[in-house]
PDB file of C-alpha atoms and ligand atoms in Angstrom:
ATOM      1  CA  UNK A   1     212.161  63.888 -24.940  1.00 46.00           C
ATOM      2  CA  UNK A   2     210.152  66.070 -26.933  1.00 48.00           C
ATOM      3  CA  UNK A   3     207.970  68.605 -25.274  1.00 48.00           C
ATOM      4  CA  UNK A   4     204.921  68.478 -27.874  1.00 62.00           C
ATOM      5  CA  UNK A   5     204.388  64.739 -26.375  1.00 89.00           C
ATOM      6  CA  UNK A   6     205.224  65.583 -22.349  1.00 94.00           C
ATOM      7  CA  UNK A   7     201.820  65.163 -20.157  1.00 93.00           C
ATOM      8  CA  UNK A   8     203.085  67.854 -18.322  1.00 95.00           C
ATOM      9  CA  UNK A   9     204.889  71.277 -18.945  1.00 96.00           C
ATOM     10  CA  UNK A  10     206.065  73.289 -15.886  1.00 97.00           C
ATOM     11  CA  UNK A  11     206.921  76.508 -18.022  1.00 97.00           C
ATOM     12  CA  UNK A  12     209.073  79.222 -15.956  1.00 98.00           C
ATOM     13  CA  UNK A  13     206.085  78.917 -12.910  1.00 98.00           C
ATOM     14  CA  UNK A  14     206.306  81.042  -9.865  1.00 98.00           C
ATOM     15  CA  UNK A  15     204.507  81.613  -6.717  1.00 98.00           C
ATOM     16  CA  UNK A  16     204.218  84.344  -4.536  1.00 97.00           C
ATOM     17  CA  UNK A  17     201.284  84.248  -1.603  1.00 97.00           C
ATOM     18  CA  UNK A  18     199.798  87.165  -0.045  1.00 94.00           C
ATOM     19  CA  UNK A  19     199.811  86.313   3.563  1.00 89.00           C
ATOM     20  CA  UNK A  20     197.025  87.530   5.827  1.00 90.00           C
ATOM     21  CA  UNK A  21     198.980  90.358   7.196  1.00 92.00           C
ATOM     22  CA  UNK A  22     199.173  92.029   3.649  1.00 91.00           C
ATOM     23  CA  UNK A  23     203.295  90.544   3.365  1.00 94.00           C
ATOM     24  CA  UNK A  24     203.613  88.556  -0.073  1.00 95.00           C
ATOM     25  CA  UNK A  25     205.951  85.194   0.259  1.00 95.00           C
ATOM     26  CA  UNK A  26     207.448  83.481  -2.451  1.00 96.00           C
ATOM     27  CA  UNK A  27     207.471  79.950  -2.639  1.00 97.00           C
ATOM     28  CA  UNK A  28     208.500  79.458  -5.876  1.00 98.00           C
ATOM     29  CA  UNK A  29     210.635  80.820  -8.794  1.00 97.00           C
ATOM     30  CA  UNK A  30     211.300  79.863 -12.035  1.00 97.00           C
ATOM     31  CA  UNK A  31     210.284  76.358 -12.464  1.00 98.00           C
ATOM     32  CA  UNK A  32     210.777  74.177 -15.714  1.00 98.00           C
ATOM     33  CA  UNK A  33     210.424  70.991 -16.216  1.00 98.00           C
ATOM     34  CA  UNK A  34     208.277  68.283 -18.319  1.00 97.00           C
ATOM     35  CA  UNK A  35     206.931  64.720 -17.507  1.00 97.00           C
ATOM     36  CA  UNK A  36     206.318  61.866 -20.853  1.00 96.00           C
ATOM     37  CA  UNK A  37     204.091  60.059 -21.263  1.00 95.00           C
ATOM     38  CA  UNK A  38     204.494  56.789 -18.734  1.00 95.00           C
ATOM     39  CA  UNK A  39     207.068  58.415 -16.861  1.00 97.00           C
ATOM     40  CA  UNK A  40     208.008  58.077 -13.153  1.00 98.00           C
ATOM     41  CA  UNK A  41     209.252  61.497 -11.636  1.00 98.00           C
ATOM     42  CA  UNK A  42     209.826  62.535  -7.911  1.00 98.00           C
ATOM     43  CA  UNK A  43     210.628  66.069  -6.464  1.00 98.00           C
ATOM     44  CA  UNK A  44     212.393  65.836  -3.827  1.00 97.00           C
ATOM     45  CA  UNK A  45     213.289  69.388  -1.419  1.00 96.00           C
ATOM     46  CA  UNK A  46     213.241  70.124   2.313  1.00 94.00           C
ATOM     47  CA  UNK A  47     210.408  70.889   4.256  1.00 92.00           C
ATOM     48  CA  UNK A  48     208.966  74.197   2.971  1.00 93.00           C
ATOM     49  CA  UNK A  49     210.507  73.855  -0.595  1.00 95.00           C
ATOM     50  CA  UNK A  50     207.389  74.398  -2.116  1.00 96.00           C
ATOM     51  CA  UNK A  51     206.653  70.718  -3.236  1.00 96.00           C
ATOM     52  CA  UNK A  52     202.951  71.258  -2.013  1.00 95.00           C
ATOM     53  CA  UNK A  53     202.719  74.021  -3.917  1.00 97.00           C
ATOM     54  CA  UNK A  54     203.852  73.178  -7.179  1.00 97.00           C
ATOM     55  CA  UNK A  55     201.763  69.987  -7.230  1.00 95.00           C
ATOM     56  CA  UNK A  56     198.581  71.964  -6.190  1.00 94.00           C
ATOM     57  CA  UNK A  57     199.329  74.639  -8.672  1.00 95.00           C
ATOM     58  CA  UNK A  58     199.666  71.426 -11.448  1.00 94.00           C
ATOM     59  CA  UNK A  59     196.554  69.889 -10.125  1.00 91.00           C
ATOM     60  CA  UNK A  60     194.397  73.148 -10.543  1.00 89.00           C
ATOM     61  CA  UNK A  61     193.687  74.002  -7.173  1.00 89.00           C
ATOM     62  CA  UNK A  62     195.349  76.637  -6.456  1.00 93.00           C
ATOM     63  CA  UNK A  63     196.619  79.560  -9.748  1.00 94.00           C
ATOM     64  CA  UNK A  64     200.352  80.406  -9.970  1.00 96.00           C
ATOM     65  CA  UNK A  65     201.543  84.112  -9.959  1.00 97.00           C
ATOM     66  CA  UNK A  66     203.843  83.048 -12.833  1.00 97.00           C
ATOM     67  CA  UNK A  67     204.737  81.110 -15.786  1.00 97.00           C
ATOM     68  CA  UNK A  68     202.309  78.064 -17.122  1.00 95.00           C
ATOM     69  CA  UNK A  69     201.601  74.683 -16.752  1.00 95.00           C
ATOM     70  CA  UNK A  70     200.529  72.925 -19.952  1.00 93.00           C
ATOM     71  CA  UNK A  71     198.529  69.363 -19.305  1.00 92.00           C
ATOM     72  CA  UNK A  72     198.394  67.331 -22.687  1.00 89.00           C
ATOM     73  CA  UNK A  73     199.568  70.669 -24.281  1.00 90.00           C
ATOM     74  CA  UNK A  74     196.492  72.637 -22.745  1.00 88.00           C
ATOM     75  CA  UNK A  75     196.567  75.359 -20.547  1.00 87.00           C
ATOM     76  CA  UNK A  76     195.424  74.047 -17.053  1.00 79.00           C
ATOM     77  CA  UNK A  77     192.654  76.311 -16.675  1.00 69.00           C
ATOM     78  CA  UNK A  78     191.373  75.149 -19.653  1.00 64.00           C
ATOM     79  CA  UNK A  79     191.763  71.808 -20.120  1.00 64.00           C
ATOM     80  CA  UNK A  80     189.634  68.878 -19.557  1.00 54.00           C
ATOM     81  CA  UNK A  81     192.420  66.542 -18.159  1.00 58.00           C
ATOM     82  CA  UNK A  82     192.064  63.442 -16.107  1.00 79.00           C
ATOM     83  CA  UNK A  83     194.548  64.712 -13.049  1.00 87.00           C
ATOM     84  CA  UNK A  84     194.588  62.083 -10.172  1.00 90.00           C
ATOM     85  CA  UNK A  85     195.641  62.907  -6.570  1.00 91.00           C
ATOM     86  CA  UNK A  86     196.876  61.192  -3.524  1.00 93.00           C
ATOM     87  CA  UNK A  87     197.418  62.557  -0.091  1.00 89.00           C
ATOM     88  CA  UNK A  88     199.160  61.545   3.043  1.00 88.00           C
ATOM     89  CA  UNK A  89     196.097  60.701   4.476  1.00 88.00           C
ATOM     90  CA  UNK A  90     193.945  58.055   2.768  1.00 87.00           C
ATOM     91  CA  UNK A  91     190.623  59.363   3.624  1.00 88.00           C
ATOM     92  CA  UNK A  92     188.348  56.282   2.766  1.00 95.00           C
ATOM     93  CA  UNK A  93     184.674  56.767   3.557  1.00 95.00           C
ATOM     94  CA  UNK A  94     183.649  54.313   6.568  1.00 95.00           C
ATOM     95  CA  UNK A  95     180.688  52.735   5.292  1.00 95.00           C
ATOM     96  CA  UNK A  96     181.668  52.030   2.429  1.00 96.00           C
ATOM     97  CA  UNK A  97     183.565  48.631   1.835  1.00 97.00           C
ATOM     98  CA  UNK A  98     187.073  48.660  -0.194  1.00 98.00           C
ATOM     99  CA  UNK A  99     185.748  47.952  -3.539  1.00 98.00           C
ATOM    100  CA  UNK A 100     183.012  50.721  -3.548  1.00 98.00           C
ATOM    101  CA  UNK A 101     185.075  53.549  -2.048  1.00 97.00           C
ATOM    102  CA  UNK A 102     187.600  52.224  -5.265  1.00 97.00           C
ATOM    103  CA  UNK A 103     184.293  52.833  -7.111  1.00 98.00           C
ATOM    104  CA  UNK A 104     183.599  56.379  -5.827  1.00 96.00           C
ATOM    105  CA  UNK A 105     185.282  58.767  -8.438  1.00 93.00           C
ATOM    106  CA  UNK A 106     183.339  56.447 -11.230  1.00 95.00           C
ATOM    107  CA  UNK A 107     179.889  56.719  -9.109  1.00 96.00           C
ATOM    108  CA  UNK A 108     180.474  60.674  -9.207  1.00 92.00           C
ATOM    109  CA  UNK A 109     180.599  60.295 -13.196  1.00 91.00           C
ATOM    110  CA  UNK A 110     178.180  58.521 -13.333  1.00 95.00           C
ATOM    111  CA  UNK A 111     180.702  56.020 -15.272  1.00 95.00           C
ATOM    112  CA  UNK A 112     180.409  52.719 -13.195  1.00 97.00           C
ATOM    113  CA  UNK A 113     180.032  49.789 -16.035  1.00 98.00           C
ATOM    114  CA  UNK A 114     180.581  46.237 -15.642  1.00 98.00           C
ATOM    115  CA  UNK A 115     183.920  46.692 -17.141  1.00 97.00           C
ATOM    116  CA  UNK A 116     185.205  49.559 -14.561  1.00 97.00           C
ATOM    117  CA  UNK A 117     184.124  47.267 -11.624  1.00 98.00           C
ATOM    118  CA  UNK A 118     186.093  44.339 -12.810  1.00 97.00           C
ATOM    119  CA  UNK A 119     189.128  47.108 -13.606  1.00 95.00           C
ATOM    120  CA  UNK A 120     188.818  47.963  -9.827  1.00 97.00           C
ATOM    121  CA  UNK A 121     188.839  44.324  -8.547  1.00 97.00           C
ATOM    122  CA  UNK A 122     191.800  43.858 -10.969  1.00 94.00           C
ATOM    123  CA  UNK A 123     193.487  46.865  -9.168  1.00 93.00           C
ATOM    124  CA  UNK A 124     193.049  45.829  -6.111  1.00 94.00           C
ATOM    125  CA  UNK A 125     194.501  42.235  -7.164  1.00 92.00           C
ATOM    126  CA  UNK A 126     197.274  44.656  -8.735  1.00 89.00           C
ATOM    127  CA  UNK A 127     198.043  46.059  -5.032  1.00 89.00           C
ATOM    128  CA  UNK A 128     197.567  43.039  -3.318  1.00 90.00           C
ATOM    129  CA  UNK A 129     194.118  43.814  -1.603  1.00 95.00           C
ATOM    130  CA  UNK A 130     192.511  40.886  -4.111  1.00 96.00           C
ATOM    131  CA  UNK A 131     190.429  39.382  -0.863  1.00 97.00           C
ATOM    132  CA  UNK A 132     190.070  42.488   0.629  1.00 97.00           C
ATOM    133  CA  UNK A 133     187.263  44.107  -1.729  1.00 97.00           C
ATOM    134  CA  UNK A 134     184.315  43.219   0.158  1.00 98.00           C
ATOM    135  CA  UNK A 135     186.094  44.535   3.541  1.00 97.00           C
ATOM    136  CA  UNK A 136     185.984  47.613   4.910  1.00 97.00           C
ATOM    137  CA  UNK A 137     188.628  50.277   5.812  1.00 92.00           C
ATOM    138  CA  UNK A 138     188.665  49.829   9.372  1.00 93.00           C
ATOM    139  CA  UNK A 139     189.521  46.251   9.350  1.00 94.00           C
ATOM    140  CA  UNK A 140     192.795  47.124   7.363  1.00 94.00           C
ATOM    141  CA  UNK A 141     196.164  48.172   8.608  1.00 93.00           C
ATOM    142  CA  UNK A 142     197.155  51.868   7.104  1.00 91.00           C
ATOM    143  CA  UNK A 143     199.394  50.775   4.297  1.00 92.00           C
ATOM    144  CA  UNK A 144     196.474  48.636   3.162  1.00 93.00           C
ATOM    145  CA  UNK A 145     194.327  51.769   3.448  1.00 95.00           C
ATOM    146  CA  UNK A 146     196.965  53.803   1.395  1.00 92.00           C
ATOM    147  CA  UNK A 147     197.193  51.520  -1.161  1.00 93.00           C
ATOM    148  CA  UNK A 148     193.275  51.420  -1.486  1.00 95.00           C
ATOM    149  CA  UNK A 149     193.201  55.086  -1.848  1.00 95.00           C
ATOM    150  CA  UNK A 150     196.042  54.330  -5.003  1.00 93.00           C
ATOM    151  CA  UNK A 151     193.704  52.196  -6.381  1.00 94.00           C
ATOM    152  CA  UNK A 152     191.144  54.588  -6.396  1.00 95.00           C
ATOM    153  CA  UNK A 153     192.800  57.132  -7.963  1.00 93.00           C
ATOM    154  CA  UNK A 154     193.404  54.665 -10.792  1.00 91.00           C
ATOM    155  CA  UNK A 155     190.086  53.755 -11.340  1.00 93.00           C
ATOM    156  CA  UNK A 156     189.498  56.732 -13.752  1.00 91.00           C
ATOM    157  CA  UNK A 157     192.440  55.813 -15.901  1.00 89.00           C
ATOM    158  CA  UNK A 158     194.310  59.395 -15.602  1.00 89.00           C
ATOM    159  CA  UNK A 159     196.649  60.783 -17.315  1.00 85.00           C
ATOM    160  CA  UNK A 160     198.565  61.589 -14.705  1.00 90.00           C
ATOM    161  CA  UNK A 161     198.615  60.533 -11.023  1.00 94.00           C
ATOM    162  CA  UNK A 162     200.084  63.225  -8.520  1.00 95.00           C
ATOM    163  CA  UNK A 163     201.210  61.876  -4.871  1.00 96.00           C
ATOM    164  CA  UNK A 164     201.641  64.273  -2.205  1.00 96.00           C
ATOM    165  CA  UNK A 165     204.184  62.657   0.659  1.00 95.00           C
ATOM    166  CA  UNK A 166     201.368  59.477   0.705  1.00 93.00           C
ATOM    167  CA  UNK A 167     203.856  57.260   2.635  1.00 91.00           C
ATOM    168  CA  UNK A 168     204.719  59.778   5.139  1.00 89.00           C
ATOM    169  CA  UNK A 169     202.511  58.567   7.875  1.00 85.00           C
ATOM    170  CA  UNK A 170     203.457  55.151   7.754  1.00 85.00           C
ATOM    171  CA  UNK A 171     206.385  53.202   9.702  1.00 86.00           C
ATOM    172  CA  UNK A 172     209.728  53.088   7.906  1.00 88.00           C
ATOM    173  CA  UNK A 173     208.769  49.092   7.456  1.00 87.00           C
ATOM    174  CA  UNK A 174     205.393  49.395   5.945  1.00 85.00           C
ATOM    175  CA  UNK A 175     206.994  52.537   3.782  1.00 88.00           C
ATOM    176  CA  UNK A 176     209.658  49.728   1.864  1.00 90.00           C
ATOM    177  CA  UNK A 177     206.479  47.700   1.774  1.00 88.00           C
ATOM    178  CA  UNK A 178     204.414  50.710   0.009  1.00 87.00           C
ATOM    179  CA  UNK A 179     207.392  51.391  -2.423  1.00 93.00           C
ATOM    180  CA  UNK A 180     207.538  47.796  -3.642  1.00 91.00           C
ATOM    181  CA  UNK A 181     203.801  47.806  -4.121  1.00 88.00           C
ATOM    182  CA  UNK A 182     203.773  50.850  -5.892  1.00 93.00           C
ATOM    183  CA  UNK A 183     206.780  50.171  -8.272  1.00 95.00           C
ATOM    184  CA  UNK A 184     204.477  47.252  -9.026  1.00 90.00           C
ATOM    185  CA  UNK A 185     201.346  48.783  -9.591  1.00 89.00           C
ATOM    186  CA  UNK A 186     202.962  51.457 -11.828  1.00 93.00           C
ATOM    187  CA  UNK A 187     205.361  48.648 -13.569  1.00 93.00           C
ATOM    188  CA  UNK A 188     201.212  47.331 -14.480  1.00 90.00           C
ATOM    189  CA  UNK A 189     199.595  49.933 -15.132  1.00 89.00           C
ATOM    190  CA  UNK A 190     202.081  52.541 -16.946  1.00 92.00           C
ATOM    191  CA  UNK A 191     200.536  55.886 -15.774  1.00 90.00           C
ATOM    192  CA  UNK A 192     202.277  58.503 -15.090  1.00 95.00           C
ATOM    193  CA  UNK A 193     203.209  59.619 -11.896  1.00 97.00           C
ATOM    194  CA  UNK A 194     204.731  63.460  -9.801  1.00 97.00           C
ATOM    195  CA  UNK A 195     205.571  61.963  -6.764  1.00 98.00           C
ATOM    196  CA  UNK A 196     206.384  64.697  -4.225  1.00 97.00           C
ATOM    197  CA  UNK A 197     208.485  63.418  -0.909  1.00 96.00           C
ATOM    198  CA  UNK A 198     210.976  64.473   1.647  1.00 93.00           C
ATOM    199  CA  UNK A 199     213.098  61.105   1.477  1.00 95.00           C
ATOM    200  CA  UNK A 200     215.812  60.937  -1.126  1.00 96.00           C
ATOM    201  CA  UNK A 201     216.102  57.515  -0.848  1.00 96.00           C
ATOM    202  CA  UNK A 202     212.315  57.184  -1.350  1.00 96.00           C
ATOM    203  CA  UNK A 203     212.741  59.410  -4.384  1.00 97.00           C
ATOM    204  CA  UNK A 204     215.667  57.771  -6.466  1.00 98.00           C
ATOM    205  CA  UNK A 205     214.165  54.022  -5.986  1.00 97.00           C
ATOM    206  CA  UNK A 206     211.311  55.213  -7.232  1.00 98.00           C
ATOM    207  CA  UNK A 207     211.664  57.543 -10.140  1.00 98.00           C
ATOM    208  CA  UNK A 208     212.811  57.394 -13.675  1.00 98.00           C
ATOM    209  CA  UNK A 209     214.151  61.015 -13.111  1.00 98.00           C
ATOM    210  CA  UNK A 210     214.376  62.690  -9.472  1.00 98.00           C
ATOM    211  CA  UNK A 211     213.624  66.590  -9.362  1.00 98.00           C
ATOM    212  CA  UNK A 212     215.405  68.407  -6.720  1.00 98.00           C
ATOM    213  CA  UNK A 213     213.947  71.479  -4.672  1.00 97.00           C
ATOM    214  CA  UNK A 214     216.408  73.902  -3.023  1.00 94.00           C
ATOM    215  CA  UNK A 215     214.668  76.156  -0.948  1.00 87.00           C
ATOM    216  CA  UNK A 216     213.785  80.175  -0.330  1.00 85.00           C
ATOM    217  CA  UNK A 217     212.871  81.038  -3.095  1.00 89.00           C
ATOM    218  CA  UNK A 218     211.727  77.005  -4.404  1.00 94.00           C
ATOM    219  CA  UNK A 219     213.315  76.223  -7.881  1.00 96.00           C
ATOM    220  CA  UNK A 220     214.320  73.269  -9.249  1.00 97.00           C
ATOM    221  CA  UNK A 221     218.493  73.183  -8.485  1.00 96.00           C
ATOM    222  CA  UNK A 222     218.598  69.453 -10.754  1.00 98.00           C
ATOM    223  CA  UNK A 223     216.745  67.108 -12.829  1.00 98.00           C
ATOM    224  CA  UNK A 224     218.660  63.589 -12.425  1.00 98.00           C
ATOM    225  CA  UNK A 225     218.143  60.630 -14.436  1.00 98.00           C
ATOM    226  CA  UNK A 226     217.868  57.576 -12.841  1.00 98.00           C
ATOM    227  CA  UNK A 227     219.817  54.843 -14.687  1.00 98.00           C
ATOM    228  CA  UNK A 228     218.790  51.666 -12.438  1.00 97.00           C
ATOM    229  CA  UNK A 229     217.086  49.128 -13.951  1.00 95.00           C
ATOM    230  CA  UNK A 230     213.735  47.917 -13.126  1.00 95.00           C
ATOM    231  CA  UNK A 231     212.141  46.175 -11.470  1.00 94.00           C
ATOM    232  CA  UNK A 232     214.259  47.633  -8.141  1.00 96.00           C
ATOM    233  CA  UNK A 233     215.328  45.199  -5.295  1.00 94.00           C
ATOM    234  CA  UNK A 234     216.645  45.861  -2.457  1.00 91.00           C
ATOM    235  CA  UNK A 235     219.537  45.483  -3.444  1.00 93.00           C
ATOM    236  CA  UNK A 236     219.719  48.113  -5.879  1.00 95.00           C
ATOM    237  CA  UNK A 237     218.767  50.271  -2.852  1.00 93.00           C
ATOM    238  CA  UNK A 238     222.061  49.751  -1.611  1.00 93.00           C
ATOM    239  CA  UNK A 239     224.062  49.557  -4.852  1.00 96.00           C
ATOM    240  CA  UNK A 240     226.971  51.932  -5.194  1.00 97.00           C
ATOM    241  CA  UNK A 241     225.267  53.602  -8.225  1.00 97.00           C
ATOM    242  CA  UNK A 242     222.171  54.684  -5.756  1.00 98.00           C
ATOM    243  CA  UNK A 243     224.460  55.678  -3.073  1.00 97.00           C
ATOM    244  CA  UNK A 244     225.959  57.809  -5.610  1.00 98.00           C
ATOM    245  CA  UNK A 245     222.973  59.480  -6.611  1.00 98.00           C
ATOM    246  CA  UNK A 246     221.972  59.883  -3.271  1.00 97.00           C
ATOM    247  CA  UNK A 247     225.124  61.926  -2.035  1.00 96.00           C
ATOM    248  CA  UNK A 248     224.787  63.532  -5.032  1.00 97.00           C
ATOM    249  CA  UNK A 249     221.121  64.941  -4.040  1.00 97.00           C
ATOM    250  CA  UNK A 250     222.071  65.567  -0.590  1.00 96.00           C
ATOM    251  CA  UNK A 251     225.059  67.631  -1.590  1.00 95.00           C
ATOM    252  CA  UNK A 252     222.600  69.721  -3.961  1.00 95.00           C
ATOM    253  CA  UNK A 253     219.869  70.161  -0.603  1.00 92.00           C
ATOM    254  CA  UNK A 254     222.394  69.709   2.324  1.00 78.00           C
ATOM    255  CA  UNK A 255     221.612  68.585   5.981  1.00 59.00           C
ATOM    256  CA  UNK A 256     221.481  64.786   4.970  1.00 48.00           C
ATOM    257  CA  UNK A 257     220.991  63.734   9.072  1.00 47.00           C
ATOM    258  CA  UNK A 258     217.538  65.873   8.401  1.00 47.00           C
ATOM    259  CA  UNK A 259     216.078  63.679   5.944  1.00 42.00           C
ATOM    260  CA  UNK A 260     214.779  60.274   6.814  1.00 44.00           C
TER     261      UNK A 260
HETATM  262  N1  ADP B   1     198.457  79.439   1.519  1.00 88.04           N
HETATM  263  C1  ADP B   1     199.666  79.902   1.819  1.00 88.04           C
HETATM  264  N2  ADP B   1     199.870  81.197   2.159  1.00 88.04           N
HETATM  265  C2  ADP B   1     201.097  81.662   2.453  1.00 88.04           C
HETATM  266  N3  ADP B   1     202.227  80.921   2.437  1.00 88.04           N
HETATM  267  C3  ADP B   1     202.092  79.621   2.119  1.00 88.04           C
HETATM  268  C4  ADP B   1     200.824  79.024   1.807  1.00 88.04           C
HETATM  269  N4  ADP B   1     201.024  77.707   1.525  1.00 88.04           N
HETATM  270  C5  ADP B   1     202.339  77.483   1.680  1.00 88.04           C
HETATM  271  N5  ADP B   1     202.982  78.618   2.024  1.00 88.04           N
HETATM  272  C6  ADP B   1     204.436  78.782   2.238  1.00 88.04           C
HETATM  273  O1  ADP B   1     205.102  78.425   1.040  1.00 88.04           O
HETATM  274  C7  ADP B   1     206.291  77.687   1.328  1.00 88.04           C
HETATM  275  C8  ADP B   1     206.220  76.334   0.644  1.00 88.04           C
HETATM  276  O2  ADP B   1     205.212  75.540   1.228  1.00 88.04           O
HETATM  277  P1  ADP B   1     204.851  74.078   0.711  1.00 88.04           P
HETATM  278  O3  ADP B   1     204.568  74.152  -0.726  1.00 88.04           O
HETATM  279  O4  ADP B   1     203.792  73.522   1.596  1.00 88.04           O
HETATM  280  O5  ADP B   1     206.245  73.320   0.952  1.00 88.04           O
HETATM  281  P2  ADP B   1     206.569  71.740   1.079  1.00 88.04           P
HETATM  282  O6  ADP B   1     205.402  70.977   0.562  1.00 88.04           O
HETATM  283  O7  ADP B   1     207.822  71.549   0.278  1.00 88.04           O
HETATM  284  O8  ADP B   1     206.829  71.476   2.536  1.00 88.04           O
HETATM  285  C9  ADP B   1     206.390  77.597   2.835  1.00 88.04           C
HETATM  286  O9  ADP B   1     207.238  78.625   3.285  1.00 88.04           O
HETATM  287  C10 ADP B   1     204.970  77.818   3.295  1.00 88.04           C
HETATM  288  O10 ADP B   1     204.930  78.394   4.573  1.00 88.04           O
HETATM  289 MG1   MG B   2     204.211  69.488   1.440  1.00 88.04          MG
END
């Protein structure tokens, strides 16, 4: 891959926070990586890795201490880039039925055309939620509300879409459900995707390439290519090339009974 054409360059970034009581932490060291154009990548660490951080440092909301991200070859700061995020909670506003709260990031540019409201009713066709546009979030189960939230943070087209643990709330059932559906909506719509989570297996089906997060200091211990075809069954979920990877990964961040 060549690094003039990655979306996104993670550049030797660090982290250190000043806690409250004047101590400095450091939640990450040394960081490198890149994500192309299209590309599927999950990071993958324990619980206090850092996984939070580096996607918040990526998105702009928070500055790191060290290093640089590049977006589109621009300096994050700088850069006008069309960054995308989903959380673990969906957050949909109430009164507003599925289609406009899909709407919503288009209605704050001023952007909705007739063409962006028939690309939102084609997302939601995309994830499933095609007679669902005219309903409103409380009438769906949370999956449903999840993948709603994806939508939304399609609507704009990004560049890049960063997800933040968004399946951790849901039951392991409805999780398989959400990893289907998204595989399908990114199989559609090509964007890509940092998609931060605690499960391995969650991370290999997923990814093109699976970053790994040891812990204290966070840096990146491996960058893994995934070389199972798509689209993923469920059978490749239980093929001996993913169990491979996935003793692989949980030999690199240890304490497999801890991860779901
Ligand atoms: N605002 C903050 N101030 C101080 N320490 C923080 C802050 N945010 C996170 N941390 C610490 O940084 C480490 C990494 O946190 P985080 O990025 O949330 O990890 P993860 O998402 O992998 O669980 C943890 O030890 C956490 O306590
Ligand atoms: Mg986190």
């Amino acid at each position: 891959m060549m690094s003039s054409s990655a979306v996104i360059e993670v550049k030797d970034v660090g982290m250190t926070y000043k806690t409250r009581d004047g101590r400095s932490h450091t939640a990450l060291e040394g960081c490198n990586f890149d994500v192309a154009p299209g590309e599927f990548v999950s990071v993958v660490g324990q619980s206090g890795s850092g996984k939070s951080t580096l996607l918040r440092i990526i998105s702009g909301l928070i500055n790191n201490t060290s290093g640089e991200v590049l977006l589109k070859g621009k300096n994050v700061a700088h850069s006008l880039r069309e960054l995308a995020m989903v959380f673990q909670a969906p957050v949909l506003l109430p009164w507003r039925n599925n289609l406009d709260n899909v709407l919503l990031p288009m209605e704050f540019r001023k952007a909705v055309t007739p063409q962006v409201r028939a690309y939102a009713k084609e997302l939601l066709e995309i994830a499933g939620l095609g007679d669902q546009a005219t309903k409103y979030s409380y009438e769906l189960s949370g999956g449903m509300q999840q993948r709603v939230a994806i939508c939304r943070a399609l609507v704009s087209r990004p560049d890049i879409l960063l997800m933040d643990e968004p399946f951790g709330a849901l039951d392991a059932m409805t999780r398989d459900t959400m990893n289907f559906e998204l595989q399908r909506i990114w199989h559609e719509t090509r964007q890509s995707v940092l998609f931060v989570t605690h499960s391995i297996p969650e991370a290999i089906w997923l990814a093109d390439r699976v970053i790994v997060v040891g812990d204290r200091p966070g840096r990146i211990v491996a960058d893994i290519k995934i070389d199972i075809p798509r689209l993923r069954t469920r059978e490749h979920r239980f093929s001996e090339d993913f169990t491979a990877y996935e003793r692989q990964i949980e030999a690199l961040i240890g304490t497999p009974g801890a991860i779901s």
